[in-house]
Every structure is written in structure tokens, then in C-alpha cells.
Tab-separated table of C-alpha atoms and ligand atoms in Angstrom:
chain	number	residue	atom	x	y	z
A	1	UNK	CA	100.850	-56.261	87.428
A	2	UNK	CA	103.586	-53.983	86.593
A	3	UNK	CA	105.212	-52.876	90.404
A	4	UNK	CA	103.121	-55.023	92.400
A	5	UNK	CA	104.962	-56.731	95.031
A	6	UNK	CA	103.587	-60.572	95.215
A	7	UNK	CA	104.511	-62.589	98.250
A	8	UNK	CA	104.214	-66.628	96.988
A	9	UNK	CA	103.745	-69.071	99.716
A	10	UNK	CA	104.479	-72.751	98.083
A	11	UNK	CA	103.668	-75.511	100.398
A	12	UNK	CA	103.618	-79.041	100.293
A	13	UNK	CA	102.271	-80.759	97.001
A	14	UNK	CA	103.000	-82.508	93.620
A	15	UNK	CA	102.098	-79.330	91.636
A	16	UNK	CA	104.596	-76.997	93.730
A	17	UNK	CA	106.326	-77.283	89.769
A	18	UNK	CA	103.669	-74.925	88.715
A	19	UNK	CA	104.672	-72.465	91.073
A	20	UNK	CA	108.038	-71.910	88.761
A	21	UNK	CA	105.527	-71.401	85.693
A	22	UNK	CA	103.551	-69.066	87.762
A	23	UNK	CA	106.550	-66.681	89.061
A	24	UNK	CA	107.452	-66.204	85.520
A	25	UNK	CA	104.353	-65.591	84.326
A	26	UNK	CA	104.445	-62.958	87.401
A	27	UNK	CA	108.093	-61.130	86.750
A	28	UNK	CA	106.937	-61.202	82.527
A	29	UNK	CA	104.351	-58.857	83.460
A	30	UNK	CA	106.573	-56.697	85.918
A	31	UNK	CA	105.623	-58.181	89.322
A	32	UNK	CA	108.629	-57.738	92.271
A	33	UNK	CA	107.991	-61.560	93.786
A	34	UNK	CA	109.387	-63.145	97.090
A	35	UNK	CA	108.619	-66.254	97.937
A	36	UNK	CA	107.867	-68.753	101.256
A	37	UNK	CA	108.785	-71.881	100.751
A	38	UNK	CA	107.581	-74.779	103.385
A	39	UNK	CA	108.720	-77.839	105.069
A	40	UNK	CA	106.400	-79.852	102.721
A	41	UNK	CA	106.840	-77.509	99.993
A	42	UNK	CA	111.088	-77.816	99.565
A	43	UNK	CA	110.162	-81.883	99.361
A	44	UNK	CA	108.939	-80.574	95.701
A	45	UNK	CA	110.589	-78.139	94.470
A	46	UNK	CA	113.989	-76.352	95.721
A	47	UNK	CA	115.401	-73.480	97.187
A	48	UNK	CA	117.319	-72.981	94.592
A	49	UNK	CA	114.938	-72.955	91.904
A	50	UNK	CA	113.126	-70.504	93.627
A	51	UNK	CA	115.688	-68.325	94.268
A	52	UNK	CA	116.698	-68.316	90.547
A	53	UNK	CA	113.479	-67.735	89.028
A	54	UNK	CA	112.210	-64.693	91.539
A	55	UNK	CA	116.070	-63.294	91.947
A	56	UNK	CA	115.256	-63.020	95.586
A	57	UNK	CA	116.219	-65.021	98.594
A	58	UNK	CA	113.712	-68.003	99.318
A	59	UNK	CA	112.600	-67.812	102.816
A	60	UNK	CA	112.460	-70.862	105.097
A	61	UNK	CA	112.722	-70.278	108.770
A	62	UNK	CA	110.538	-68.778	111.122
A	63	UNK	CA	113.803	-68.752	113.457
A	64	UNK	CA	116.362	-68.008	111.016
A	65	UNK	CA	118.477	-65.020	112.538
A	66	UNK	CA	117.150	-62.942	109.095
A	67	UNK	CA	113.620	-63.950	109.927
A	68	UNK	CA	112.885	-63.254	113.953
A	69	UNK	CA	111.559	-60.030	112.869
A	70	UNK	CA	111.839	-60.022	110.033
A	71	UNK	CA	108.365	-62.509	109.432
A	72	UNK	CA	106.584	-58.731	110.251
A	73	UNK	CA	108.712	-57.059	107.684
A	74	UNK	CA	108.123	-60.270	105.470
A	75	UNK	CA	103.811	-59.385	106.171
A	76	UNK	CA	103.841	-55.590	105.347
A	77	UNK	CA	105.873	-56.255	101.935
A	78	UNK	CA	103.437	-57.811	99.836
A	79	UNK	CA	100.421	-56.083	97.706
A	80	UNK	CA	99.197	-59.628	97.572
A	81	UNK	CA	100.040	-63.194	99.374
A	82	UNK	CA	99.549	-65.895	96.620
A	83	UNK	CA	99.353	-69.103	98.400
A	84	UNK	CA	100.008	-71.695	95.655
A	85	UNK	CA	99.779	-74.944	95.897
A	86	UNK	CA	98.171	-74.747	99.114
A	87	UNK	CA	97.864	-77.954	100.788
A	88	UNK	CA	95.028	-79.063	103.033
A	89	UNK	CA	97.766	-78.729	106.420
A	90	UNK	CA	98.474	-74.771	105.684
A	91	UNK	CA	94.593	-74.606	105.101
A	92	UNK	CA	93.927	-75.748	108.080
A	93	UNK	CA	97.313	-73.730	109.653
A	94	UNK	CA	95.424	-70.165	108.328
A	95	UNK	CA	91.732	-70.989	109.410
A	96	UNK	CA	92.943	-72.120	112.710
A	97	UNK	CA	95.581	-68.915	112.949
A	98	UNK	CA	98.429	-71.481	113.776
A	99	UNK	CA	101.420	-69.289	113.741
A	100	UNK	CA	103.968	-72.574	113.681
A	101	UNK	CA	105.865	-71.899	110.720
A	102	UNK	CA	106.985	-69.179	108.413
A	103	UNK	CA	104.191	-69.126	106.375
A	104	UNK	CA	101.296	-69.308	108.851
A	105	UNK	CA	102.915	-66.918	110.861
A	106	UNK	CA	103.165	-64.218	107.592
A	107	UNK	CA	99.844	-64.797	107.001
A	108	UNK	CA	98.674	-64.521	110.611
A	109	UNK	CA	100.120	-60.986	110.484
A	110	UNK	CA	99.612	-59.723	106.826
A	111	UNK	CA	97.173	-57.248	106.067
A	112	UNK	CA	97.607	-57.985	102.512
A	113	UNK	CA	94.667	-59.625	100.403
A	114	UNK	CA	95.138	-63.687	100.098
A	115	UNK	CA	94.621	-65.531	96.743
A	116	UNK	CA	94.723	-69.379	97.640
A	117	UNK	CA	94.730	-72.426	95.290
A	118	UNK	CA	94.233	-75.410	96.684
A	119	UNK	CA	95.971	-78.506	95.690
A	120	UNK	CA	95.176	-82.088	97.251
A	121	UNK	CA	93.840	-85.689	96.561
A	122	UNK	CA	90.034	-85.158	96.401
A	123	UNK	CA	89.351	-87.391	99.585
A	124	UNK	CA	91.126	-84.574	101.430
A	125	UNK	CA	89.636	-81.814	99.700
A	126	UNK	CA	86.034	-83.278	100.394
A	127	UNK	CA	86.786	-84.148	104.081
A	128	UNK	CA	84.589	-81.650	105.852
A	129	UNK	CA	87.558	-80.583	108.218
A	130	UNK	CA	88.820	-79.336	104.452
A	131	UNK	CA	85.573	-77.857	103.635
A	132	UNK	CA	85.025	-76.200	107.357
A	133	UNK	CA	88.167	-74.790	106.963
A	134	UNK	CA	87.469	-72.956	103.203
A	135	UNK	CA	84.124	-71.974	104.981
A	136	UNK	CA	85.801	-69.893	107.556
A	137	UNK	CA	89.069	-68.672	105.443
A	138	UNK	CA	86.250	-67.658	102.255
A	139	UNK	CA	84.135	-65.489	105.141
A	140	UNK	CA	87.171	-63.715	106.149
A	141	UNK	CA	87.347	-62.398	102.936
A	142	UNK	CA	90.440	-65.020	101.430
A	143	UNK	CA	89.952	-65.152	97.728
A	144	UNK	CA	89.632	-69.259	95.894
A	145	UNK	CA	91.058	-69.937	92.671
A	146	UNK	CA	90.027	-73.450	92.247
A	147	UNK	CA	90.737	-76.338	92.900
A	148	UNK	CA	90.095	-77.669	89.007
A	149	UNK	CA	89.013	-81.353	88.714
A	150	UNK	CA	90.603	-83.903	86.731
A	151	UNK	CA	93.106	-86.687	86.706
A	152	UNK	CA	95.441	-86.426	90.110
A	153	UNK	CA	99.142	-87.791	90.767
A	154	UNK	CA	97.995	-90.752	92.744
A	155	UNK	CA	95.934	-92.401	89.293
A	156	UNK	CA	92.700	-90.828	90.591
A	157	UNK	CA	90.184	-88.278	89.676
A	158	UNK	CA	88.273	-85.589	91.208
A	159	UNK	CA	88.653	-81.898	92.292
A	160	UNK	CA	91.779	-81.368	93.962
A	161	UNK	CA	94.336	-79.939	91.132
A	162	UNK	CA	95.926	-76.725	91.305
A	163	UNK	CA	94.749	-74.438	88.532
A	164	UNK	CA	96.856	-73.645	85.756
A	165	UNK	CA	99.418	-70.452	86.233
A	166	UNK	CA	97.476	-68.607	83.823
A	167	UNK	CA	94.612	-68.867	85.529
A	168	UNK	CA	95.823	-68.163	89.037
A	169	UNK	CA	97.386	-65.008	87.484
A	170	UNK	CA	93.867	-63.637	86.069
A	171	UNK	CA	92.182	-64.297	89.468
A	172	UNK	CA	95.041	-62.512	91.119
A	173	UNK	CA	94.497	-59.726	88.245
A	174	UNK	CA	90.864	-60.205	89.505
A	175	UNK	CA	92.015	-59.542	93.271
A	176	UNK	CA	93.738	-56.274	92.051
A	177	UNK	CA	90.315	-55.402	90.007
A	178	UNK	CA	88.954	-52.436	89.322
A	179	UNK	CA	88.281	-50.160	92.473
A	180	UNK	CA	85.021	-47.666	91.435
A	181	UNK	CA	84.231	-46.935	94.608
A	182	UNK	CA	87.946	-45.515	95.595
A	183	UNK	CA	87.395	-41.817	97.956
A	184	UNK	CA	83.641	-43.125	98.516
A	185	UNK	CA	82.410	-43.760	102.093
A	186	UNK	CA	79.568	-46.341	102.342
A	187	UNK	CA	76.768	-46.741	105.702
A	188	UNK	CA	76.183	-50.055	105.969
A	189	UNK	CA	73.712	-51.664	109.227
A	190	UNK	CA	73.709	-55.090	109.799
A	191	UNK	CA	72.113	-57.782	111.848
A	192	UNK	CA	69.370	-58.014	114.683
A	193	UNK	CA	68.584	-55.395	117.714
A	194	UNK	CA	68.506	-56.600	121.087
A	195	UNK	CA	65.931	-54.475	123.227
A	196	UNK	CA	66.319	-54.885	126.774
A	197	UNK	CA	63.730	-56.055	129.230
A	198	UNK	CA	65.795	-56.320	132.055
A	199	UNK	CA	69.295	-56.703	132.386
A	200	UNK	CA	68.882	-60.717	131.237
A	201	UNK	CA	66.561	-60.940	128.914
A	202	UNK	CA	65.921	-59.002	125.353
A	203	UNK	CA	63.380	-59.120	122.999
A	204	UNK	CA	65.418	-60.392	119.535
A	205	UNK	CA	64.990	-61.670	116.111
A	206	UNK	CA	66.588	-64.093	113.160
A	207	UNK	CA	68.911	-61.892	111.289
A	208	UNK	CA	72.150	-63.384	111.093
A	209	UNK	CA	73.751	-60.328	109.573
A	210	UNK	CA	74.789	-62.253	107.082
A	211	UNK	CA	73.538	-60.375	103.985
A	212	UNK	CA	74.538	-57.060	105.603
A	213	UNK	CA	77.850	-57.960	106.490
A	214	UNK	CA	78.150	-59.557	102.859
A	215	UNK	CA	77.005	-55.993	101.291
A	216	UNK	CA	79.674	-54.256	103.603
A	217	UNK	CA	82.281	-56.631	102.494
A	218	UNK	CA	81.265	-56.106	98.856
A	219	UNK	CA	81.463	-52.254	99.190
A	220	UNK	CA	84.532	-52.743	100.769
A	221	UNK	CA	86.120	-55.154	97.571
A	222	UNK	CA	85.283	-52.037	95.256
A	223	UNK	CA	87.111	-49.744	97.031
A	224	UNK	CA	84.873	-47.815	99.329
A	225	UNK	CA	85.787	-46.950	102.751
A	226	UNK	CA	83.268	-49.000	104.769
A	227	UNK	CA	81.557	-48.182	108.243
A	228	UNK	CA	79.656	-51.258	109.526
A	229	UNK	CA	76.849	-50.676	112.327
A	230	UNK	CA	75.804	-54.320	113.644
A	231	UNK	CA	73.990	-55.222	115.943
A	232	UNK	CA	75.279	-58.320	117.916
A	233	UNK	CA	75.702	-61.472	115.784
A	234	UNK	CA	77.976	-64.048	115.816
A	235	UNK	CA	79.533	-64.626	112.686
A	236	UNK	CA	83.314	-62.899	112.131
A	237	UNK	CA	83.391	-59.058	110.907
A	238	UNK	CA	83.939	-58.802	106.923
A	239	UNK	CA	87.678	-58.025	105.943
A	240	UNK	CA	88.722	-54.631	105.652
A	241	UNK	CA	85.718	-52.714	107.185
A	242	UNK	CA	85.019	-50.771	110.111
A	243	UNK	CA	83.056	-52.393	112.210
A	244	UNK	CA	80.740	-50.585	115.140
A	245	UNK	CA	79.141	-53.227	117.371
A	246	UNK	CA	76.188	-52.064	119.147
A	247	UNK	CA	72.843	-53.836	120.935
A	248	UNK	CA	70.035	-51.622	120.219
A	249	UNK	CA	67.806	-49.277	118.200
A	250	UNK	CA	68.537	-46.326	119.897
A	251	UNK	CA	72.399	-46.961	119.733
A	252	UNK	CA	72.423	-47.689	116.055
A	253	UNK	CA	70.713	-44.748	115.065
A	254	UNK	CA	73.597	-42.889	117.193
A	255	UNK	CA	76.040	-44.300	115.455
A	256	UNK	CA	74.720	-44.440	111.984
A	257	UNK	CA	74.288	-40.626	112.792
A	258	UNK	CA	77.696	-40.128	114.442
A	259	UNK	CA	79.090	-42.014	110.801
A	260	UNK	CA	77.393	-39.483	108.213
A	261	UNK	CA	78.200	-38.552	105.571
A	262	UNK	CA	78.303	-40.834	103.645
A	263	UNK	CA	78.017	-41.359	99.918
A	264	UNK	CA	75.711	-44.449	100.281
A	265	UNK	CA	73.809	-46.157	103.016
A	266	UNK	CA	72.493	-49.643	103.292
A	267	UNK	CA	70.379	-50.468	106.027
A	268	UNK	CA	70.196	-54.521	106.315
A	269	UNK	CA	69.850	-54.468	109.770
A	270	UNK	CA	66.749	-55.886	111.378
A	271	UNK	CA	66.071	-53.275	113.834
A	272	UNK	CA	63.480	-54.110	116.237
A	273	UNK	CA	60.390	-52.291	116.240
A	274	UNK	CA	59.558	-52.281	119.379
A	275	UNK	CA	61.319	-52.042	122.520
A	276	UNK	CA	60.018	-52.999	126.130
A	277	UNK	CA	59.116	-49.291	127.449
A	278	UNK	CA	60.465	-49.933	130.593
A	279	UNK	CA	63.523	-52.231	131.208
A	280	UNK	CA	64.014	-53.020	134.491
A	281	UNK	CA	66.928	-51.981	136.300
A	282	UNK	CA	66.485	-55.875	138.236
A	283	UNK	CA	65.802	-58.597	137.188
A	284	UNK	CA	61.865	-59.158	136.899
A	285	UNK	CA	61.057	-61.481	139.292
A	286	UNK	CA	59.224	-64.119	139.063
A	287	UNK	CA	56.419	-64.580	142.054
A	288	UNK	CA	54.465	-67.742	142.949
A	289	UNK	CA	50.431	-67.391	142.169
A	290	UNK	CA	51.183	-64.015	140.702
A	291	UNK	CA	50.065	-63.995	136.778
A	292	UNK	CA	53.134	-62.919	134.406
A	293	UNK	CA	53.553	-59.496	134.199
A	294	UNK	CA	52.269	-57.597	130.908
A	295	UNK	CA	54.920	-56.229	128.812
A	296	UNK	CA	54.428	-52.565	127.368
A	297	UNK	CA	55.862	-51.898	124.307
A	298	UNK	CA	57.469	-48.475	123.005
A	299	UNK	CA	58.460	-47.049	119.275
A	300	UNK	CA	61.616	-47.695	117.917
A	301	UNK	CA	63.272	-44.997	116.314
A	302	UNK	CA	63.065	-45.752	112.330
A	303	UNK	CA	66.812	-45.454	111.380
A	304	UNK	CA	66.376	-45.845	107.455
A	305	UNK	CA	63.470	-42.853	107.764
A	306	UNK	CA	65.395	-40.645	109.666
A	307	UNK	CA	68.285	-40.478	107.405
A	308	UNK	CA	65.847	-40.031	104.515
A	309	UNK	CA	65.027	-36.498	106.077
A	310	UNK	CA	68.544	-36.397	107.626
A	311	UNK	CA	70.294	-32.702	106.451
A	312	UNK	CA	73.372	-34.912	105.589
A	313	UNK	CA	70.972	-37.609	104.002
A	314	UNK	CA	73.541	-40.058	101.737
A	315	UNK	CA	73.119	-39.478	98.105
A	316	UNK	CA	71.854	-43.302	97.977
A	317	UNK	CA	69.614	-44.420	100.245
A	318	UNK	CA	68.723	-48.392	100.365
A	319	UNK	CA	66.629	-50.386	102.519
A	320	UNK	CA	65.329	-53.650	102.777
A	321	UNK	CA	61.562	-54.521	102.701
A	322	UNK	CA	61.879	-58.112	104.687
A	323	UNK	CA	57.674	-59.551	103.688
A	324	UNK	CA	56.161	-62.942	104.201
A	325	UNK	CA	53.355	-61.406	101.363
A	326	UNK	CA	52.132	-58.858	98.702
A	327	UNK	CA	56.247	-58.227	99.000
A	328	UNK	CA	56.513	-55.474	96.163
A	329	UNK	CA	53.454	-53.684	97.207
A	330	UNK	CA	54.605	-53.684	100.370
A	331	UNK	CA	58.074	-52.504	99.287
A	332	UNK	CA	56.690	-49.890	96.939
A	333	UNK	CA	54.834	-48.138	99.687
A	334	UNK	CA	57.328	-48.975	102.104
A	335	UNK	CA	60.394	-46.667	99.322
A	336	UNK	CA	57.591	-43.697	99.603
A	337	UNK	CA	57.006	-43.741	103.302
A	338	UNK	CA	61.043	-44.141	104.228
A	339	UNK	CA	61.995	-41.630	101.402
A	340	UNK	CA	64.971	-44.096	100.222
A	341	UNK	CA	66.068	-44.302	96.864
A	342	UNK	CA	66.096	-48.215	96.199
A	343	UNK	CA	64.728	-51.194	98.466
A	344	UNK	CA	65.790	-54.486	98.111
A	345	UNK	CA	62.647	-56.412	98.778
A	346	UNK	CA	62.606	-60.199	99.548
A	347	UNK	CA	60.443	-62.944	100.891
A	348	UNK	CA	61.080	-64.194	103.770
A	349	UNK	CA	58.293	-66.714	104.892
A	350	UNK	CA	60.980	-69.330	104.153
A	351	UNK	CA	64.712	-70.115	104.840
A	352	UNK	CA	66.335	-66.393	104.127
A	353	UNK	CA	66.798	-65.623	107.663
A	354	UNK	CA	69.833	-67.300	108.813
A	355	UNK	CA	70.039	-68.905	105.329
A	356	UNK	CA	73.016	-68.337	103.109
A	357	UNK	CA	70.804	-67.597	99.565
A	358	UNK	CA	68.570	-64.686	99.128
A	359	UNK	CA	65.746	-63.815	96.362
A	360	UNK	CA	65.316	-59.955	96.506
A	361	UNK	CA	63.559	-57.496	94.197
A	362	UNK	CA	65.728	-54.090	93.692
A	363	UNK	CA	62.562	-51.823	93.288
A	364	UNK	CA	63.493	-47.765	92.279
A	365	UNK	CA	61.848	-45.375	91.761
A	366	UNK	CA	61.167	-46.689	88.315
A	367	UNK	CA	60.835	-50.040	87.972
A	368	UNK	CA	61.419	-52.957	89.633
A	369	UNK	CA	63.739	-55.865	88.753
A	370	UNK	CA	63.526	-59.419	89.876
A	371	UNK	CA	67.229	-60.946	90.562
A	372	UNK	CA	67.528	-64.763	90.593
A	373	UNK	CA	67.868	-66.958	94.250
A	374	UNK	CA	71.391	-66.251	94.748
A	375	UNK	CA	74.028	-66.736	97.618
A	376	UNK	CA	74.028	-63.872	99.803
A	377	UNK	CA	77.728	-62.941	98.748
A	378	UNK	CA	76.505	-62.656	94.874
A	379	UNK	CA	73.354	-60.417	96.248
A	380	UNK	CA	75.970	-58.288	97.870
A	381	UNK	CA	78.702	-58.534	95.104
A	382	UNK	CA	75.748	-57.444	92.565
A	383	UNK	CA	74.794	-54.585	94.505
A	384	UNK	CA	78.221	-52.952	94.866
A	385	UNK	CA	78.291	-52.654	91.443
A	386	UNK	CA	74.826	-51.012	90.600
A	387	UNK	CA	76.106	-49.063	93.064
A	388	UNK	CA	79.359	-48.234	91.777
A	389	UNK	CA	77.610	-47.579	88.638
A	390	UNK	CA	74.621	-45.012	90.476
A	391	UNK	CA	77.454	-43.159	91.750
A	392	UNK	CA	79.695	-42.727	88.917
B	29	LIG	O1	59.459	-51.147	108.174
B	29	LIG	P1	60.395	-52.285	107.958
B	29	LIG	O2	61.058	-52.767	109.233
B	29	LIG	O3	59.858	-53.406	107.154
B	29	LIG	O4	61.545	-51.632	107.051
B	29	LIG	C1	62.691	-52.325	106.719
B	29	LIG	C2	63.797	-51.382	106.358
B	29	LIG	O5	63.846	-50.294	107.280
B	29	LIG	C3	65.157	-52.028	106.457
B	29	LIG	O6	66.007	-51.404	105.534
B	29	LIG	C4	65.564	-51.734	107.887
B	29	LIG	O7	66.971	-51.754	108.044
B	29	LIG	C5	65.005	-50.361	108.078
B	29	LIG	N1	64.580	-50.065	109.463
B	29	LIG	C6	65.274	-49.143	110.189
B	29	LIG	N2	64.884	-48.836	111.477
B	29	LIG	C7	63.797	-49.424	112.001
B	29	LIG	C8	63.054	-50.362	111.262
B	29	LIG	C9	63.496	-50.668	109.992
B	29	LIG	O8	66.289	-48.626	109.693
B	29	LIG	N3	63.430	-49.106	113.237
């Protein structure tokens, strides 16, 4: 920790006291720490203390003279933004990008990663407001530690407590982790295609990009320098990524092309096979006692083979085999055919499109390895490493 500069944001709750344990436990092993103290969060601990213990100035006041600007200087300081305790109003503040204080403002306008740990009675850690709100702050890439469950201020139990300062220093240890894929740039495409029949309608599929834009954020957590091709989908781009949206085949393979070279490439994406051959320039109209018209169907271009035989072909190559049966047979043949270097095969003739857990193969070229039904984070998260460790 020795040099890192650690912004701590301490807002409104019993534990705020374990914020003084924690910024000692932070300048002990060298941190430089400044720290945001809230409305709700100077009803439990004081300026002063804070002041003392980080030998900084404590700051308060989104309008404080000091402050007008300085709330951008305040956001481009930290290596980190610790937000601890965090109650369930500056959760709610962050997923909701309510600049109306100090702290929401900083952490509207940081670039820095966020560590939060929670700290509230367990009714309001349950309510599904609560929840919806760690939903959207987790998928924008904002790190959890906790809450821990056990006995709370108010005489009752449950998950709400703020984790110990120890802990919340190895997760932010954690956050700083090891970087393997530092100077490495990785491919990744994501989601559906949409191929255009006319200028309304599109022939589409399931893919949420969920698992794609999970494997790009993954990439991205080990250090690589990420370029994300997606298709359109409508969940938010992963944190720290480039991010290239496009709507079809044909512009997807531009761009993946455009992108090389890259170290790795992942294609996730569901690209659609097929394309209407002809999309109309009108809309197709539709014509009393006239039958409906027959749609004729063209090739896609296959993006995963072409950068198989592509002269700057990445060093990996991984697909996806997407099967409803025979799924490593299928997968097998399908590593041959594409000339990739791993596929991660899965079944999807239930909930994995759309879903948030995934149950893939990784087949190679020699063997093939059956990973548990996982959440599509931990798919991605395992991946980045076996591919950290394929590059090394
Ligand atoms: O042939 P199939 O669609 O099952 O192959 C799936 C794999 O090939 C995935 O990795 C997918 O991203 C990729 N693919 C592609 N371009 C296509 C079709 C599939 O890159 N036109």
C-alpha cells in the first residue's frame, strides 16, 4: 500500500468508529489518505478525529470556497475511493449519480476504482431498492466488501455490519491485485447482431451480452487494455474498456479488423448467421390479399474464422460453441473448422441466454475441462486468468 493515495468517504452509520481503525491500518502500511466526511457521517464520528488520524484536512462541503473546484481536484487524487461505512442513502446517491453532496459528487466524477462496505440495519439492506441499487453499482464495475452478518446496534441480527478494518484493507489490497495482463491488448465481441430487413425491422437473437461484456470487464481487472465490439444491447458498458457499438455482421467484422492486433481475442458475440439479402431501402409494405413476401437469406461473414486465417491473427484465439446438443462434439469440430485455439462450449437449450449463470466446457486443443454452473462474472473472472497464465 506503500504511496497509494486512498480517498475515504465515511457516511452516515454506527460503525463510522471503524473508519479511525481503518485509516491507521492504511497510513501503518504507507498509504497518503484524505478523507470525505458526510452530513450523516460527522453525526458519528468528528472532524476532528479525522483530521488527526489522516494529518489531512477533512472535507465537508460541496460549496465550501476550497471545494467549488476543487471536488474535481478532490476525484483525480485518489488511486482508490474507499467508501466505508456506506449507508443505504449514499448507495442509492452513487447508483442514481446524485451529485448533491461532496461525496456523490467525487464519486460522480472519479475515475478511480470504488471499494464499498456497506453498513445498515438488515431490513434496509434487504429492501430491494437496496439490492437494485448494489445490482447496478456491482455491474459498473464497484467492488463489495461485505456487509458481514451478525448482531447490529439496534439489538437485532442479520447482514448489515460493516466488515472489520482488516478485512476492508485486504479487499482493497485485492482491488490493487496483481495486474498480468499489464502492455496486453485483448479483442473482445459481445452481444447479438441486428440484420436489417428494412429500415424497421431486423432479424435478432437472445444474447444479452452479458457474458461477453463480463469477459471484457475481467480482461480489463487484470490489466489488459480492452477493445469491446458489441452489438446493440442494453445493459451499461463494463468499467474501464473501450467500447465499439455496432448493429451488424458486416460492421463487427470491420471493426474487430480495424482493432487488430491484439494479443487475445474473445468472440462472445452472437453474430447472426444470416442476413436478409436484400434490405429494403422502404419499408416493406404490407398489401391486402397479397401473400407475405418470402425472405431470402444471405451468408454472414464468420468473424471468429476470419481472424483464424487473419495475417495479424491474435496469439489466442477463443470462441464460443453456443449447442442445444452433442455440445463437445459439436465444439470439437467447430475449434478445427474456425482454427481458434480454445472454445468455450455451453448448453444452451435452457436459461443461459439472458440468464446471469453459465455452464461452459473450455475445450483445447488437448483436452477438455468441464467448469461448474457459475455466475457469468466468475466464468469471465476464471478465464482472464487462464488467460493471463497462456500468455505469460
Ligand atoms: O458457428 P457458431 O455460430 O456456432 O460459432 C460460434 C462462435 O463463432 C462464437 O465464438 C461466435 O462469436 C463466432 N461467430 C463469429 N461470426 C459468425 C458466427 C459465429 O465470429 N458469423
Amino acid at each position: 500500500m506503500t504511496g497509494r493515495r486512498i480517498l475515504l468517504i465515511v457516511s452516515g452509520s454506527v460503525a463510522a468508529y471503524k473508519a479511525l481503525a481503518f485509516i491507521r491500518l492504511l497510513r501503518a502500511e504507507g498509504a497518503e489518505v484524505q478523507a470525505i466526511l458526510t452530513e450523516g457521517g460527522a453525526r458519528f464520528v468528528t472532524r476532528e478525529s479525522l483530521a488527526a488520524l489522516t494529518g489531512q484536512p477533512v472535507h465537508q462541503d460541496l460549496w465550501a470556497a476550497e471545494e467549488s473546484i476543487g471536488h474535481i481536484r478532490l476525484a483525480r487524487w485518489p488511486d482508490a475511493v474507499v467508501v466505508a461505512p456506506a449507508s443505504a442513502g449514499i448507495l442509492a446517491r452513487m447508483a442514481h449519480g446524485l451529485a448533491s453532496d461532496l461525496a456523490a459528487t467525487v464519486l460522480l466524477a472519479t475515475r478511480a476504482p470504488v471499494l464499498v462496505a456497506p453498513a445498515m440495519n438488515p431490513a434496509m439492506w434487504e429492501h430491494p431498492a437496496t439490492q437494485a441499487n448494489v445490482a447496478l453499482l456491482k455491474a459498473r464495475g464497484v467492488v463489495f466488501a461485505g456487509p458481514a452478518e451478525g448482531p447490529m446496534a439496534e439489538a437485532e441480527s442479520g447482514p448489515g455490519r460493516l466488515v472489520e478494518p482488516d478485512e476492508l484493507l485486504a479487499a482493497l489490497a485485492r482491488l490493487f491485485g496483481p495486474r498480468p495482463l499489464a502492455g496486453r491488448h485483448a479483442l473482445v465481441t459481445s452481444g447479438p447482431t441486428h440484420e436489417a430487413l428494412d429500415p424497421i425491422r431486423y432479424i435478432a437473437n437472445r444474447s444479452s451480452g452479458r457474458q461477453g461484456h463480463a469477459i471484457a470487464a475481467a480482461l480489463a481487472a487484470l490489466g489488459a487494455r480492452v477493445t469491446l465490439i458489441s452489438g446493440p444491447v442494453a445493459i451499461p458498458d463494463p468499467p474501464g474498456v473501450s467500447v465499439q457499438r455496432v448493429q451488424t455482421a458486416a460492421e463487427m467484422l470491420a471493426a474487430c479488423e480495424a482493432a487488430l492486433p491484439a494479443d487475445v481475442a474473445v468472440c462472445a458475440a452472437a453474430v447472426a448467421d444470416w442476413r436478409p439479402a436484400q434490405a429494403g431501402a422502404q419499408k416493406l409494405k404490407k398489401r391486402p390479399g397479397e401473400p407475405p413476401p418470402p425472405i431470402a437469406l444471405a451468408l454472414n461473414p464468420d468473424i471468429l474464422a476470419t481472424l483464424g486465417q487473419h495475417a495479424l491473427r491474435p496469439r489466442l484465439l477463443i470462441g464460443f460453441a453456443a449447442e442445444t446438443e452433442q455440445v463437445i462434439a459439436h465444439a470439437q469440430e467447430k475449434l478445427q473448422r474456425k482454427g481458434c485455439d480454445w472454445i468455450l462450449a455451453n448448453d444452451v437449450s435452457g436459461d443461459v441466454m439472458g440468464g446471469s449463470l453459465n455452464q461452459v466446457h473450455l475445450i483445447t486443443r488437448e483436452g477438455v475441462e468441464e467448469w461448474p454452473r457459475l455466475p457469468k462474472e466468475e466464468v469471465a473472472a476464471r478465464l482472464a486468468r487462464r488467460i493471463a497464465e497462456a500468455l505469460a
